[in-house]
Amino acid sequence: MGEVIGVELRSLWLQGVGENHDSNLPHIGLDCWSPNIGIVRDPRWGRNLETPSEDPLINGRFGAAVTRGLQVGSDPVYRDDRYLQAVVTLKHFVANSLEGDWGPNGRLNRHTFDAKISRFDLANTYMPAFKTSVVEGGAKGVMCSYNSVNGVPSCASEWLLKDVARGEWGFDGYITSDCGAVSRAPPASPHQLRPTNL
C-alpha cells in the first residue's frame, strides 16, 4: 500500500497534477501527510477509519511498513539512501483523538484539548507507533498534533519534539504542524515548554 501511494505521488508530482481542492495548485513537494498512526481510543473520534488499530504494536508495524513502502518502494534507485521515492509525514504526534466541538458551547475541540497523560501511558500507548515508524521505518516527516500534552501545545513542546523524537529516537527529518495548529494553540510560557510533571 505504501509503495503504491509513493509511486502515485511521485507520478502526480512529475506530471504537475494539481491538488484536489478549489485552487488546483500543483504539488509543492513529495511529502505525504500519511500515515495516521494515532491510537483509536473512542468510537466518537470520527477518524477511526484512518488508523489501523487501538493497539500500539499493530500501529507501529503498520506505520513502519507504510513508511518503508512509500519512501523506498521497490525501485533500486531509492534503495541506496541517496533518494527517497516520497516522504511520509507521521500524524498526529501525539495523543490526538478528539474531533468536533465538545463541552459547553463547543469550547473543547482538537485545538483546545489538553491531554493529561502519565509518562507511562505516553511511553506504553501513545508513542510506540511513532517510535517504531521512525526507528525501524526510517520516517522523514512527523506532524505534531493540534492538542496540548500535559499543558504544553505539542507543536511547542521541546520535550516531545527535541528530547524524545530527535534525541531518544534519532529522528533526522522534518517536523510540521497540522494546518493552523501553531496559530490556534493556546500560548505557552517558556517554563511550560519542557514539562517537569511527567
Short mmCIF file of C-alpha atoms in Angstrom, two decimals, residues 4 7 17 19 27 33-34 37 40 43-44 86-87 93 96 109 121 124 154-155 163 172 176 188 191:
data_model
loop_
_atom_site.label_atom_id
_atom_site.label_comp_id
_atom_site.label_asym_id
_atom_site.label_seq_id
_atom_site.Cartn_x
_atom_site.Cartn_y
_atom_site.Cartn_z
CA VAL A 4 1.58 2.28 -4.43
CA VAL A 7 4.65 5.70 -6.89
CA VAL A 17 -1.14 17.46 -11.39
CA GLU A 19 -4.18 19.18 -5.54
CA HIS A 27 2.05 19.58 -5.51
CA TRP A 33 0.58 13.68 5.16
CA SER A 34 0.23 10.00 5.91
CA ILE A 37 -0.93 6.09 13.28
CA VAL A 40 -8.04 4.71 18.37
CA PRO A 43 -15.51 5.48 18.63
CA ARG A 44 -16.77 9.07 18.57
CA ALA A 86 8.39 10.19 -1.44
CA VAL A 87 8.30 11.28 2.21
CA PHE A 93 2.15 13.36 17.24
CA ASN A 96 -4.73 13.27 19.16
CA ASN A 109 -12.05 20.77 20.49
CA ASP A 121 0.88 5.87 29.27
CA ASN A 124 3.33 2.44 26.66
CA SER A 154 2.52 19.58 21.13
CA CYS A 155 3.93 21.83 18.39
CA ASP A 163 14.25 15.46 23.54
CA ASP A 172 16.52 13.50 11.48
CA THR A 176 5.50 20.19 10.57
CA ALA A 188 2.63 28.57 26.37
CA HIS A 191 8.64 27.26 31.59
#
